[in-house]
Short mmCIF file of C-alpha atoms and ligand atoms in Angstrom, two decimals:
data_model
loop_
_atom_site.label_atom_id
_atom_site.label_comp_id
_atom_site.label_asym_id
_atom_site.label_seq_id
_atom_site.Cartn_x
_atom_site.Cartn_y
_atom_site.Cartn_z
CA MET A 1 -36.86 -115.97 69.01
CA PRO A 2 -36.51 -115.12 65.34
CA LEU A 3 -38.67 -112.71 64.06
CA LYS A 4 -41.82 -113.56 62.46
CA LEU A 5 -42.58 -112.10 58.99
CA THR A 6 -45.76 -111.60 57.07
CA VAL A 7 -45.80 -110.63 53.00
CA ILE A 8 -49.14 -109.00 51.73
CA GLY A 9 -49.45 -109.39 48.12
CA THR A 10 -47.80 -112.51 46.54
CA GLY A 11 -46.98 -110.85 42.85
CA TYR A 12 -43.63 -110.97 41.58
CA LEU A 13 -42.41 -109.28 44.34
CA GLY A 14 -44.29 -110.61 47.27
CA ALA A 15 -43.84 -114.18 46.24
CA THR A 16 -40.29 -113.79 45.68
CA HIS A 17 -39.94 -111.87 48.93
CA ALA A 18 -41.72 -114.46 50.86
CA ALA A 19 -39.51 -117.43 49.83
CA ALA A 20 -36.33 -115.69 50.12
CA MET A 21 -37.41 -114.74 53.68
CA ALA A 22 -37.84 -118.42 54.39
CA GLU A 23 -34.38 -119.20 52.90
CA LEU A 24 -32.86 -116.57 55.45
CA GLY A 25 -34.43 -118.67 58.10
CA PHE A 26 -37.51 -116.83 59.13
CA ASP A 27 -40.85 -117.95 59.73
CA VAL A 28 -43.10 -116.56 56.88
CA LEU A 29 -46.96 -115.97 56.31
CA GLY A 30 -47.92 -114.68 52.79
CA LEU A 31 -51.54 -113.21 52.32
CA ASP A 32 -53.14 -112.86 48.95
CA ILE A 33 -56.94 -111.68 48.39
CA GLU A 34 -57.01 -113.94 45.92
CA PRO A 35 -57.73 -117.63 47.21
CA HIS A 36 -56.38 -119.25 43.88
CA LYS A 37 -53.05 -117.76 44.19
CA VAL A 38 -52.90 -118.73 47.86
CA GLU A 39 -53.79 -122.06 46.60
CA MET A 40 -51.66 -122.45 44.08
CA LEU A 41 -48.61 -121.10 46.32
CA SER A 42 -49.31 -123.47 48.90
CA GLN A 43 -48.84 -126.43 46.82
CA GLY A 44 -45.73 -124.88 45.96
CA ARG A 45 -46.61 -123.83 41.88
CA VAL A 46 -45.89 -119.60 41.06
CA PRO A 47 -48.46 -118.08 39.18
CA MET A 48 -45.70 -116.49 36.81
CA TYR A 49 -42.82 -117.89 35.23
CA GLU A 50 -39.84 -116.63 37.11
CA PRO A 51 -36.63 -118.74 37.25
CA GLY A 52 -35.72 -120.46 40.31
CA LEU A 53 -38.80 -119.35 42.51
CA GLU A 54 -40.58 -122.52 42.31
CA GLU A 55 -37.55 -124.40 43.55
CA LEU A 56 -37.32 -121.94 46.42
CA LEU A 57 -41.01 -122.35 47.13
CA ALA A 58 -40.57 -126.05 47.26
CA LYS A 59 -37.63 -125.98 49.73
CA HIS A 60 -39.96 -123.73 52.43
CA VAL A 61 -43.29 -124.34 51.54
CA ALA A 62 -44.91 -126.20 54.71
CA GLY A 63 -46.39 -129.62 53.86
CA PHE A 64 -43.76 -130.87 51.54
CA GLU A 65 -41.70 -133.61 52.04
CA GLY A 66 -38.11 -132.17 52.91
CA SER A 67 -39.20 -128.47 53.20
CA SER A 68 -38.28 -126.55 55.96
CA GLY A 69 -42.35 -125.93 56.48
CA ARG A 70 -41.26 -122.04 57.20
CA LEU A 71 -43.37 -120.58 54.67
CA ARG A 72 -47.45 -120.54 54.62
CA PHE A 73 -50.00 -118.84 52.57
CA THR A 74 -53.27 -117.39 53.93
CA THR A 75 -56.30 -115.15 52.79
CA SER A 76 -56.79 -114.26 56.48
CA TRP A 77 -55.74 -110.66 57.62
CA GLU A 78 -56.76 -111.50 61.15
CA GLU A 79 -53.91 -114.37 60.95
CA VAL A 80 -51.79 -112.09 59.38
CA GLY A 81 -52.11 -109.49 62.18
CA GLU A 82 -51.82 -112.02 64.83
CA PHE A 83 -48.50 -113.63 63.36
CA GLY A 84 -46.46 -110.99 62.30
CA ASP A 85 -43.59 -109.12 64.04
CA VAL A 86 -42.65 -107.53 60.71
CA HIS A 87 -45.21 -107.16 57.99
CA PHE A 88 -44.24 -106.36 54.37
CA VAL A 89 -46.42 -104.63 52.07
CA CYS A 90 -45.71 -105.94 48.42
CA VAL A 91 -48.90 -105.03 46.18
CA ASN A 92 -48.57 -103.53 42.92
CA THR A 93 -48.97 -99.82 42.11
CA PRO A 94 -50.22 -99.82 38.32
CA GLN A 95 -50.68 -96.94 36.10
CA LYS A 96 -54.16 -95.47 36.61
CA HIS A 97 -56.21 -95.63 33.68
CA GLY A 98 -55.97 -92.67 31.35
CA GLU A 99 -53.51 -90.79 33.72
CA TYR A 100 -49.95 -90.95 34.12
CA ALA A 101 -50.34 -91.11 37.99
CA CYS A 102 -50.22 -94.42 39.50
CA ASP A 103 -53.14 -96.15 41.21
CA MET A 104 -52.77 -96.42 45.44
CA SER A 105 -55.61 -98.21 45.67
CA TYR A 106 -54.18 -101.59 46.27
CA VAL A 107 -51.70 -99.93 48.93
CA GLU A 108 -54.58 -97.91 50.61
CA SER A 109 -56.66 -101.22 50.77
CA ALA A 110 -53.63 -103.37 52.31
CA PHE A 111 -53.24 -101.08 54.88
CA SER A 112 -56.33 -100.57 55.63
CA LEU A 113 -57.40 -104.27 56.13
CA LEU A 114 -54.17 -104.96 57.92
CA ALA A 115 -54.06 -101.92 60.65
CA PRO A 116 -57.29 -102.89 62.46
CA HIS A 117 -55.53 -106.72 63.21
CA LEU A 118 -52.24 -104.89 65.13
CA ARG A 119 -52.92 -105.67 68.66
CA ARG A 120 -49.50 -106.09 69.38
CA PRO A 121 -45.92 -103.71 68.25
CA ALA A 122 -45.34 -104.58 64.80
CA LEU A 123 -43.50 -103.08 62.24
CA VAL A 124 -45.43 -102.64 58.73
CA VAL A 125 -42.66 -101.94 55.84
CA GLY A 126 -43.79 -100.79 52.70
CA LYS A 127 -42.01 -102.37 49.23
CA SER A 128 -44.47 -101.13 46.60
CA THR A 129 -43.25 -98.20 44.28
CA VAL A 130 -45.36 -95.34 45.48
CA PRO A 131 -45.27 -91.55 44.88
CA VAL A 132 -42.99 -89.81 47.04
CA GLY A 133 -44.96 -88.54 50.35
CA SER A 134 -47.28 -91.64 50.22
CA ALA A 135 -45.07 -93.36 53.40
CA ALA A 136 -45.76 -90.05 55.63
CA ARG A 137 -49.50 -90.44 54.90
CA LEU A 138 -49.70 -94.03 55.53
CA ALA A 139 -47.69 -93.89 58.85
CA ALA A 140 -50.51 -91.51 60.32
CA MET A 141 -53.10 -93.91 58.79
CA LEU A 142 -51.51 -96.93 60.60
CA THR A 143 -51.21 -95.06 64.08
CA GLU A 144 -54.66 -94.00 63.71
CA LEU A 145 -56.26 -97.53 62.53
CA ALA A 146 -54.21 -100.05 64.78
CA PRO A 147 -55.46 -100.81 68.07
CA VAL A 148 -52.00 -101.01 69.01
CA GLY A 149 -51.63 -97.25 68.01
CA ALA A 150 -48.37 -95.58 67.81
CA ASP A 151 -46.55 -99.39 68.26
CA ALA A 152 -47.58 -99.62 64.79
CA GLU A 153 -44.61 -98.20 63.10
CA LEU A 154 -43.80 -97.83 59.25
CA ALA A 155 -40.72 -98.42 57.49
CA TRP A 156 -39.98 -97.75 53.84
CA ASN A 157 -37.76 -100.23 51.78
CA PRO A 158 -37.87 -100.33 48.21
CA GLU A 159 -37.14 -102.95 46.13
CA PHE A 160 -35.10 -102.92 42.98
CA LEU A 161 -35.48 -106.77 41.67
CA ARG A 162 -35.46 -107.38 38.07
CA GLU A 163 -37.81 -109.90 36.56
CA GLY A 164 -35.74 -113.06 35.70
CA PHE A 165 -33.21 -112.60 38.31
CA ALA A 166 -35.90 -111.76 41.13
CA VAL A 167 -34.75 -114.84 43.48
CA GLN A 168 -30.97 -113.77 42.95
CA ASP A 169 -31.87 -110.27 43.36
CA THR A 170 -33.72 -110.64 46.59
CA LEU A 171 -31.53 -112.80 48.08
CA HIS A 172 -28.31 -110.95 47.45
CA PRO A 173 -29.17 -107.18 46.62
CA ASP A 174 -26.75 -104.81 45.66
CA ARG A 175 -28.14 -102.33 48.13
CA ILE A 176 -30.70 -102.33 50.78
CA VAL A 177 -32.52 -98.89 51.36
CA VAL A 178 -34.94 -98.11 54.63
CA GLY A 179 -36.58 -95.11 55.16
CA VAL A 180 -37.23 -95.19 59.05
CA THR A 181 -38.11 -92.75 61.67
CA SER A 182 -36.95 -94.44 64.71
CA GLU A 183 -34.06 -96.74 65.86
CA ARG A 184 -36.67 -99.44 66.52
CA ALA A 185 -37.40 -99.68 62.86
CA GLU A 186 -34.06 -99.56 61.74
CA SER A 187 -32.98 -102.23 64.24
CA LEU A 188 -35.64 -104.77 63.21
CA LEU A 189 -34.61 -104.34 59.52
CA ARG A 190 -31.15 -104.80 60.25
CA GLU A 191 -32.26 -108.05 61.76
CA VAL A 192 -34.22 -109.24 58.77
CA TYR A 193 -31.43 -108.20 56.33
CA ALA A 194 -28.29 -109.57 58.51
CA THR A 195 -27.38 -112.08 56.07
CA PRO A 196 -27.02 -110.14 53.08
CA VAL A 197 -25.39 -107.07 55.02
CA ALA A 198 -22.96 -109.63 56.56
CA GLU A 199 -21.98 -110.56 53.02
CA GLY A 200 -21.28 -106.91 52.12
CA THR A 201 -24.46 -105.62 50.67
CA PRO A 202 -24.56 -101.61 51.51
CA PHE A 203 -27.37 -100.80 54.02
CA VAL A 204 -28.29 -97.22 53.51
CA VAL A 205 -30.70 -95.72 56.10
CA ALA A 206 -32.61 -92.52 55.14
CA ASP A 207 -35.72 -90.80 55.55
CA TYR A 208 -39.23 -91.42 54.33
CA PRO A 209 -39.15 -89.23 51.02
CA THR A 210 -35.55 -90.17 50.05
CA ALA A 211 -36.59 -93.64 50.46
CA GLU A 212 -39.41 -93.45 48.27
CA LEU A 213 -37.22 -91.46 45.65
CA VAL A 214 -34.61 -93.68 45.35
CA LYS A 215 -36.73 -96.13 43.82
CA THR A 216 -38.24 -93.92 41.26
CA ALA A 217 -34.98 -92.07 40.66
CA ALA A 218 -33.28 -95.55 40.09
CA ASN A 219 -35.76 -96.41 37.36
CA ALA A 220 -35.73 -92.90 35.92
CA PHE A 221 -32.22 -93.27 35.27
CA LEU A 222 -32.15 -96.79 33.82
CA ALA A 223 -34.78 -95.70 31.45
CA THR A 224 -32.94 -92.45 30.59
CA LYS A 225 -29.71 -94.61 29.94
CA ILE A 226 -31.90 -96.80 27.50
CA SER A 227 -33.46 -93.78 25.75
CA PHE A 228 -30.14 -92.06 25.51
CA ILE A 229 -28.74 -95.06 23.43
CA ASN A 230 -31.98 -95.14 21.40
CA ALA A 231 -31.45 -91.57 20.44
CA MET A 232 -28.18 -92.41 19.39
CA ALA A 233 -29.60 -95.41 17.39
CA GLU A 234 -31.59 -92.73 15.38
CA VAL A 235 -28.57 -90.78 14.68
CA SER A 236 -26.24 -93.32 14.06
CA GLU A 237 -28.71 -94.46 11.41
CA ALA A 238 -29.26 -91.32 10.10
CA ALA A 239 -25.45 -90.92 9.61
CA GLY A 240 -24.73 -94.34 8.65
CA GLY A 241 -23.16 -95.13 11.98
CA ASP A 242 -23.35 -98.43 14.24
CA VAL A 243 -24.66 -97.90 17.38
CA ALA A 244 -23.63 -101.57 18.59
CA LYS A 245 -20.12 -100.27 18.06
CA LEU A 246 -20.93 -97.00 19.53
CA ALA A 247 -22.29 -98.45 22.98
CA GLU A 248 -19.39 -100.86 23.30
CA ALA A 249 -16.65 -97.69 23.01
CA ILE A 250 -18.66 -95.52 25.22
CA GLY A 251 -19.03 -98.11 27.68
CA TYR A 252 -15.43 -98.55 28.22
CA ASP A 253 -15.54 -95.42 30.22
CA ASP A 254 -16.53 -96.49 33.68
CA ARG A 255 -18.41 -93.39 34.35
CA ILE A 256 -20.59 -94.43 31.55
CA GLY A 257 -20.55 -98.22 32.12
CA ALA A 258 -21.28 -101.18 29.44
CA LYS A 259 -24.75 -101.80 31.05
CA PHE A 260 -28.21 -101.01 29.78
CA LEU A 261 -26.68 -99.64 26.61
CA ARG A 262 -28.37 -101.79 24.29
CA ALA A 263 -30.14 -100.15 21.63
CA GLY A 264 -33.37 -101.60 20.11
CA ILE A 265 -37.09 -101.40 20.29
CA GLY A 266 -36.83 -100.08 23.99
CA PHE A 267 -38.09 -100.79 27.52
CA GLY A 268 -41.44 -102.10 28.59
CA GLY A 269 -42.93 -103.94 31.36
CA GLY A 270 -44.64 -103.36 34.32
CA CYS A 271 -42.05 -100.83 36.10
CA LEU A 272 -39.86 -98.53 33.98
CA PRO A 273 -42.71 -96.95 31.68
CA LYS A 274 -45.32 -96.50 34.46
CA ASP A 275 -42.76 -95.57 37.04
CA ILE A 276 -41.48 -92.79 34.64
CA ARG A 277 -45.09 -91.35 34.08
CA ALA A 278 -45.94 -91.60 37.78
CA PHE A 279 -42.71 -89.63 38.77
CA MET A 280 -43.32 -87.13 36.19
CA ALA A 281 -47.02 -86.78 37.75
CA ARG A 282 -45.97 -86.37 40.99
CA ALA A 283 -43.04 -83.77 40.63
CA GLY A 284 -46.13 -81.85 38.81
CA GLU A 285 -48.10 -82.35 41.89
CA LEU A 286 -45.36 -80.81 44.31
CA GLY A 287 -44.41 -78.10 41.73
CA ALA A 288 -41.38 -79.27 40.47
CA ASP A 289 -42.64 -80.87 36.91
CA GLN A 290 -40.11 -78.58 35.17
CA ALA A 291 -37.24 -80.81 36.78
CA LEU A 292 -38.43 -84.08 35.16
CA THR A 293 -39.79 -82.79 31.74
CA PHE A 294 -36.99 -84.60 30.13
CA LEU A 295 -38.46 -87.61 31.18
CA ARG A 296 -41.50 -86.74 28.55
CA GLU A 297 -38.60 -87.27 25.67
CA VAL A 298 -37.18 -90.38 27.38
CA ASP A 299 -40.75 -91.69 27.30
CA SER A 300 -41.30 -90.30 23.51
CA ILE A 301 -37.86 -91.82 22.23
CA ASN A 302 -39.09 -94.82 23.67
CA MET A 303 -42.24 -94.99 22.27
CA ARG A 304 -40.83 -94.07 19.00
CA ARG A 305 -38.92 -97.21 18.66
CA ARG A 306 -42.02 -99.36 18.28
CA THR A 307 -43.13 -97.04 15.63
CA HIS A 308 -39.70 -97.12 13.79
CA MET A 309 -39.73 -101.09 14.05
CA VAL A 310 -43.15 -101.24 12.01
CA GLU A 311 -41.48 -98.73 9.41
CA LEU A 312 -38.56 -101.20 8.82
CA ALA A 313 -40.77 -103.98 8.55
CA ARG A 314 -43.04 -102.12 5.78
CA GLU A 315 -39.62 -101.54 4.06
CA ALA A 316 -38.89 -105.07 4.54
CA VAL A 317 -41.64 -106.13 2.53
CA GLY A 318 -41.46 -103.48 -0.20
CA GLY A 319 -42.41 -100.29 1.40
CA GLY A 320 -46.25 -100.11 0.76
CA SER A 321 -48.60 -101.95 2.85
CA PHE A 322 -48.64 -105.14 4.89
CA LEU A 323 -51.66 -106.56 3.18
CA GLY A 324 -51.04 -109.96 1.95
CA CYS A 325 -47.89 -110.29 3.91
CA ARG A 326 -46.93 -112.84 6.58
CA ILE A 327 -44.57 -111.45 9.39
CA ALA A 328 -43.25 -113.75 11.75
CA VAL A 329 -42.78 -112.26 15.22
CA LEU A 330 -39.95 -113.93 17.33
CA GLY A 331 -40.59 -112.82 21.13
CA ALA A 332 -43.56 -111.80 22.83
CA THR A 333 -42.43 -110.87 26.30
CA PHE A 334 -41.05 -107.40 27.57
CA LYS A 335 -37.88 -109.14 28.28
CA PRO A 336 -36.39 -112.74 28.02
CA ASP A 337 -36.56 -115.28 31.15
CA SER A 338 -39.81 -113.77 32.06
CA ASP A 339 -43.59 -114.55 30.88
CA ASP A 340 -44.57 -111.16 31.37
CA VAL A 341 -46.40 -109.22 28.40
CA ARG A 342 -47.23 -106.10 30.27
CA ASP A 343 -46.47 -102.88 27.95
CA SER A 344 -44.54 -105.32 25.84
CA PRO A 345 -42.46 -103.45 23.15
CA ALA A 346 -42.85 -106.98 21.05
CA LEU A 347 -46.36 -107.14 21.11
CA ASN A 348 -47.05 -103.59 20.63
CA VAL A 349 -45.18 -103.92 17.10
CA ALA A 350 -47.24 -107.19 16.35
CA GLY A 351 -50.30 -105.47 17.23
CA GLN A 352 -49.44 -102.61 14.99
CA ILE A 353 -48.56 -104.50 12.28
CA GLN A 354 -51.67 -106.49 12.54
CA LEU A 355 -53.56 -103.67 12.57
CA GLN A 356 -52.39 -102.54 9.26
CA GLY A 357 -53.31 -105.77 7.43
CA GLY A 358 -50.21 -108.03 8.02
CA GLN A 359 -50.75 -111.51 8.99
CA VAL A 360 -48.53 -111.58 12.11
CA THR A 361 -47.54 -115.27 13.71
CA VAL A 362 -45.78 -114.88 17.30
CA TYR A 363 -43.62 -117.30 19.04
CA ASP A 364 -42.08 -116.86 22.52
CA PRO A 365 -40.67 -119.50 24.70
CA LYS A 366 -42.65 -118.49 27.84
CA GLY A 367 -45.11 -115.72 27.04
CA MET A 368 -47.15 -117.67 24.63
CA ASP A 369 -50.23 -118.02 27.01
CA ASN A 370 -50.15 -114.27 28.60
CA ALA A 371 -49.71 -112.75 24.88
CA ARG A 372 -52.82 -115.05 23.80
CA ARG A 373 -55.01 -113.59 26.65
CA LEU A 374 -53.71 -110.11 25.99
CA PHE A 375 -53.89 -110.32 21.95
CA PRO A 376 -55.93 -113.03 21.11
CA THR A 377 -56.54 -112.31 17.52
CA LEU A 378 -52.50 -112.29 16.65
CA GLY A 379 -51.39 -115.75 15.28
CA TYR A 380 -49.50 -118.05 17.30
CA ALA A 381 -47.26 -120.95 16.29
CA PRO A 382 -45.67 -123.56 18.83
CA THR A 383 -41.87 -122.88 17.66
CA ALA A 384 -39.69 -120.55 16.04
CA LEU A 385 -39.44 -122.61 13.03
CA GLU A 386 -43.20 -122.90 12.61
CA ALA A 387 -43.67 -118.87 12.96
CA VAL A 388 -41.03 -118.41 10.29
CA ARG A 389 -42.51 -120.74 7.62
CA GLY A 390 -43.96 -118.91 4.81
CA ALA A 391 -42.76 -115.61 6.32
CA ASP A 392 -41.70 -112.44 4.00
CA VAL A 393 -39.82 -111.06 7.30
CA VAL A 394 -38.68 -112.18 10.59
CA LEU A 395 -38.82 -109.65 13.19
CA HIS A 396 -36.49 -110.35 16.46
CA LEU A 397 -38.03 -108.69 19.19
CA THR A 398 -37.23 -110.25 22.37
CA GLU A 399 -33.85 -111.32 23.18
CA TRP A 400 -34.27 -114.92 24.30
CA ARG A 401 -31.14 -117.23 24.30
CA GLU A 402 -33.31 -119.57 22.27
CA PHE A 403 -33.46 -117.16 19.41
CA ARG A 404 -29.56 -116.39 19.49
CA GLU A 405 -29.07 -120.07 19.24
CA LEU A 406 -31.71 -120.69 16.16
CA ASP A 407 -30.06 -121.95 13.03
CA PRO A 408 -30.62 -119.36 10.37
CA LEU A 409 -29.72 -122.11 7.58
CA ALA A 410 -32.75 -124.37 8.77
CA LEU A 411 -34.92 -121.00 9.15
CA ALA A 412 -33.99 -119.63 5.46
CA GLU A 413 -35.31 -123.06 4.12
CA VAL A 414 -38.78 -122.08 5.68
CA ALA A 415 -39.22 -118.42 5.52
CA LYS A 416 -40.41 -117.25 2.10
CA ARG A 417 -37.97 -114.34 1.67
CA PRO A 418 -34.83 -114.72 4.34
CA HIS A 419 -35.21 -111.26 5.47
CA ILE A 420 -34.99 -110.68 9.50
CA LEU A 421 -34.84 -107.39 11.36
CA ASP A 422 -33.13 -107.37 14.84
CA GLY A 423 -35.11 -105.38 17.22
CA ARG A 424 -32.61 -106.24 19.97
CA ASN A 425 -29.22 -105.73 18.72
CA ALA A 426 -28.68 -109.38 20.24
CA LEU A 427 -28.25 -111.62 16.90
CA ASP A 428 -24.70 -111.89 14.97
CA PRO A 429 -25.09 -110.16 11.75
CA VAL A 430 -22.33 -112.27 10.53
CA VAL A 431 -23.83 -115.45 10.84
CA TRP A 432 -27.27 -114.76 9.58
CA ARG A 433 -25.69 -112.89 6.53
CA ASN A 434 -23.60 -116.08 5.73
CA ALA A 435 -26.40 -118.00 5.85
CA GLY A 436 -28.06 -116.07 3.16
CA TRP A 437 -30.27 -113.69 4.96
CA THR A 438 -30.80 -109.84 4.40
CA PHE A 439 -30.05 -108.91 7.95
CA ARG A 440 -30.81 -105.40 9.33
CA ALA A 441 -30.53 -104.31 13.11
CA MET A 442 -31.87 -101.04 14.89
CA GLY A 443 -29.13 -98.12 14.32
CA ARG A 444 -26.55 -100.24 12.57
CA PRO A 445 -25.77 -100.20 8.93
CA ALA A 446 -27.98 -102.15 6.63
CA ALA A 447 -25.14 -104.47 5.12
C1 LIG B 1 -36.75 -102.90 36.23
C2 LIG B 1 -35.44 -102.56 36.82
O1 LIG B 1 -34.28 -102.89 36.30
C3 LIG B 1 -35.60 -103.11 38.44
O2 LIG B 1 -34.67 -102.37 39.10
C4 LIG B 1 -36.81 -102.51 39.19
O3 LIG B 1 -37.04 -102.87 40.38
C5 LIG B 1 -37.92 -102.92 38.16
O4 LIG B 1 -37.95 -102.51 37.09
P1 LIG B 1 -37.40 -104.98 35.07
O5 LIG B 1 -38.78 -104.26 34.53
O6 LIG B 1 -37.63 -106.37 35.33
O7 LIG B 1 -36.72 -104.12 36.24
O8 LIG B 1 -36.73 -104.76 33.50
P2 LIG B 1 -35.25 -104.55 33.08
O9 LIG B 1 -34.10 -105.41 33.25
O10 LIG B 1 -34.78 -103.10 33.67
O11 LIG B 1 -35.58 -104.13 31.68
C6 LIG B 1 -36.46 -103.50 31.27
C7 LIG B 1 -36.96 -103.15 29.78
O12 LIG B 1 -35.61 -102.54 29.17
C8 LIG B 1 -36.83 -104.30 28.95
O13 LIG B 1 -38.06 -104.56 27.93
C9 LIG B 1 -35.34 -104.68 28.13
O14 LIG B 1 -35.81 -105.41 27.21
C10 LIG B 1 -35.33 -103.27 28.11
N1 LIG B 1 -33.87 -102.81 27.72
C11 LIG B 1 -32.99 -103.22 29.00
C12 LIG B 1 -33.47 -102.18 26.80
O15 LIG B 1 -34.18 -101.85 25.92
N2 LIG B 1 -31.83 -102.13 26.54
C13 LIG B 1 -31.09 -102.29 27.67
O16 LIG B 1 -30.00 -102.07 27.32
C14 LIG B 1 -31.53 -102.87 28.85
#
């Protein structure tokens, strides 16, 4: 009998994991506490934009013509407890209000609601990003609250998916990391991940704290890499150098690697910023805060990029105030191929300029609804061209392909002044300058 899996929490991580597990051939029951999410997913619709996810759902959600029928959704904990051999906990761990630490309340609540329904041996697998030490505590809680006692076991299996590539990253991960305390847990997880492991995905077996740390360490490293190149952008700008060339040149050293070396307005989103902060907070609790003080610098370099962009925009409109100026902002999401605007550097810059008196008009291919909800007072345009119409300066703040394919000649005709700032080092300066634009990119020479 193939294992029966449940997935608790159907956000980016959970919805993708549930669909991917059905694709791997398992019967899957997804749970969310929000009935409208369950209803949407049961109709094969996804509450966010993630390429390929709706197609994967439609392929497996029960009730669709031609679907495998292996995937269902519910709000019932009892049903989940009865159904699953393995339960994946995929709820989110946002930053606590006014603190660096992460908010564990969704994780705690998921465990305390699930455990009383575990009446037969089960493996609960935590996938949420949590402070190191959480797994040991949650394992004890499971044994205490589950009717089946010590036969409700815990494993920690961090998730490394990137938004925009969530389906691909879940079906073909670059590594699988499991924190376990028994052979039974390890062998159940080997069964779950048999397909990617057979394709060559490394399967790393560790203890709880190491598995928890792998996730935060990986995100801290990525954040550091981005802030490193952004620090080089600051120095390049001061010295008249070109950070894009510099990144290309150091990237050929395969110990360094070319990825994650794009300078610009920095990282945002629901993971990197809050994860490095929660990591610092947890290290502090453990008495190891000195080890991570560099992450404070990583965070400040990153936040400085946003202010620097505002300053470049101010220079572009004459150096004084933004009053009476129209600023076009291309991009609202924190990265392309996503509709996620959480801690988006683009919207942060747009908001700062508006607060300083500028008239800001934003356009984004997928993030408009979420952006409007978060910043209802910004101006919004239905197309890039309309956003640029009448603008004194254009800011390119999220590197969507659509923006690289824009026609600079057509935009120059509608802009008040053809002046563009590339906050993502993704546009071709030559093309824009040839079309008559004053083009400036972060960390690169002005002309
Ligand atoms: C990240 C991790 O990559 C992923 O492994 C983890 O599971 C969750 O957090 P994600 O939040 O989807 O994924 O975004 P990512 O692709 O890492 O980009 C983060 C931010 O860094 C974006 O705002 C992006 O624009 C920015 N970035 C990325 C840069 O500024 N420069 C780069 O070179 C790369």
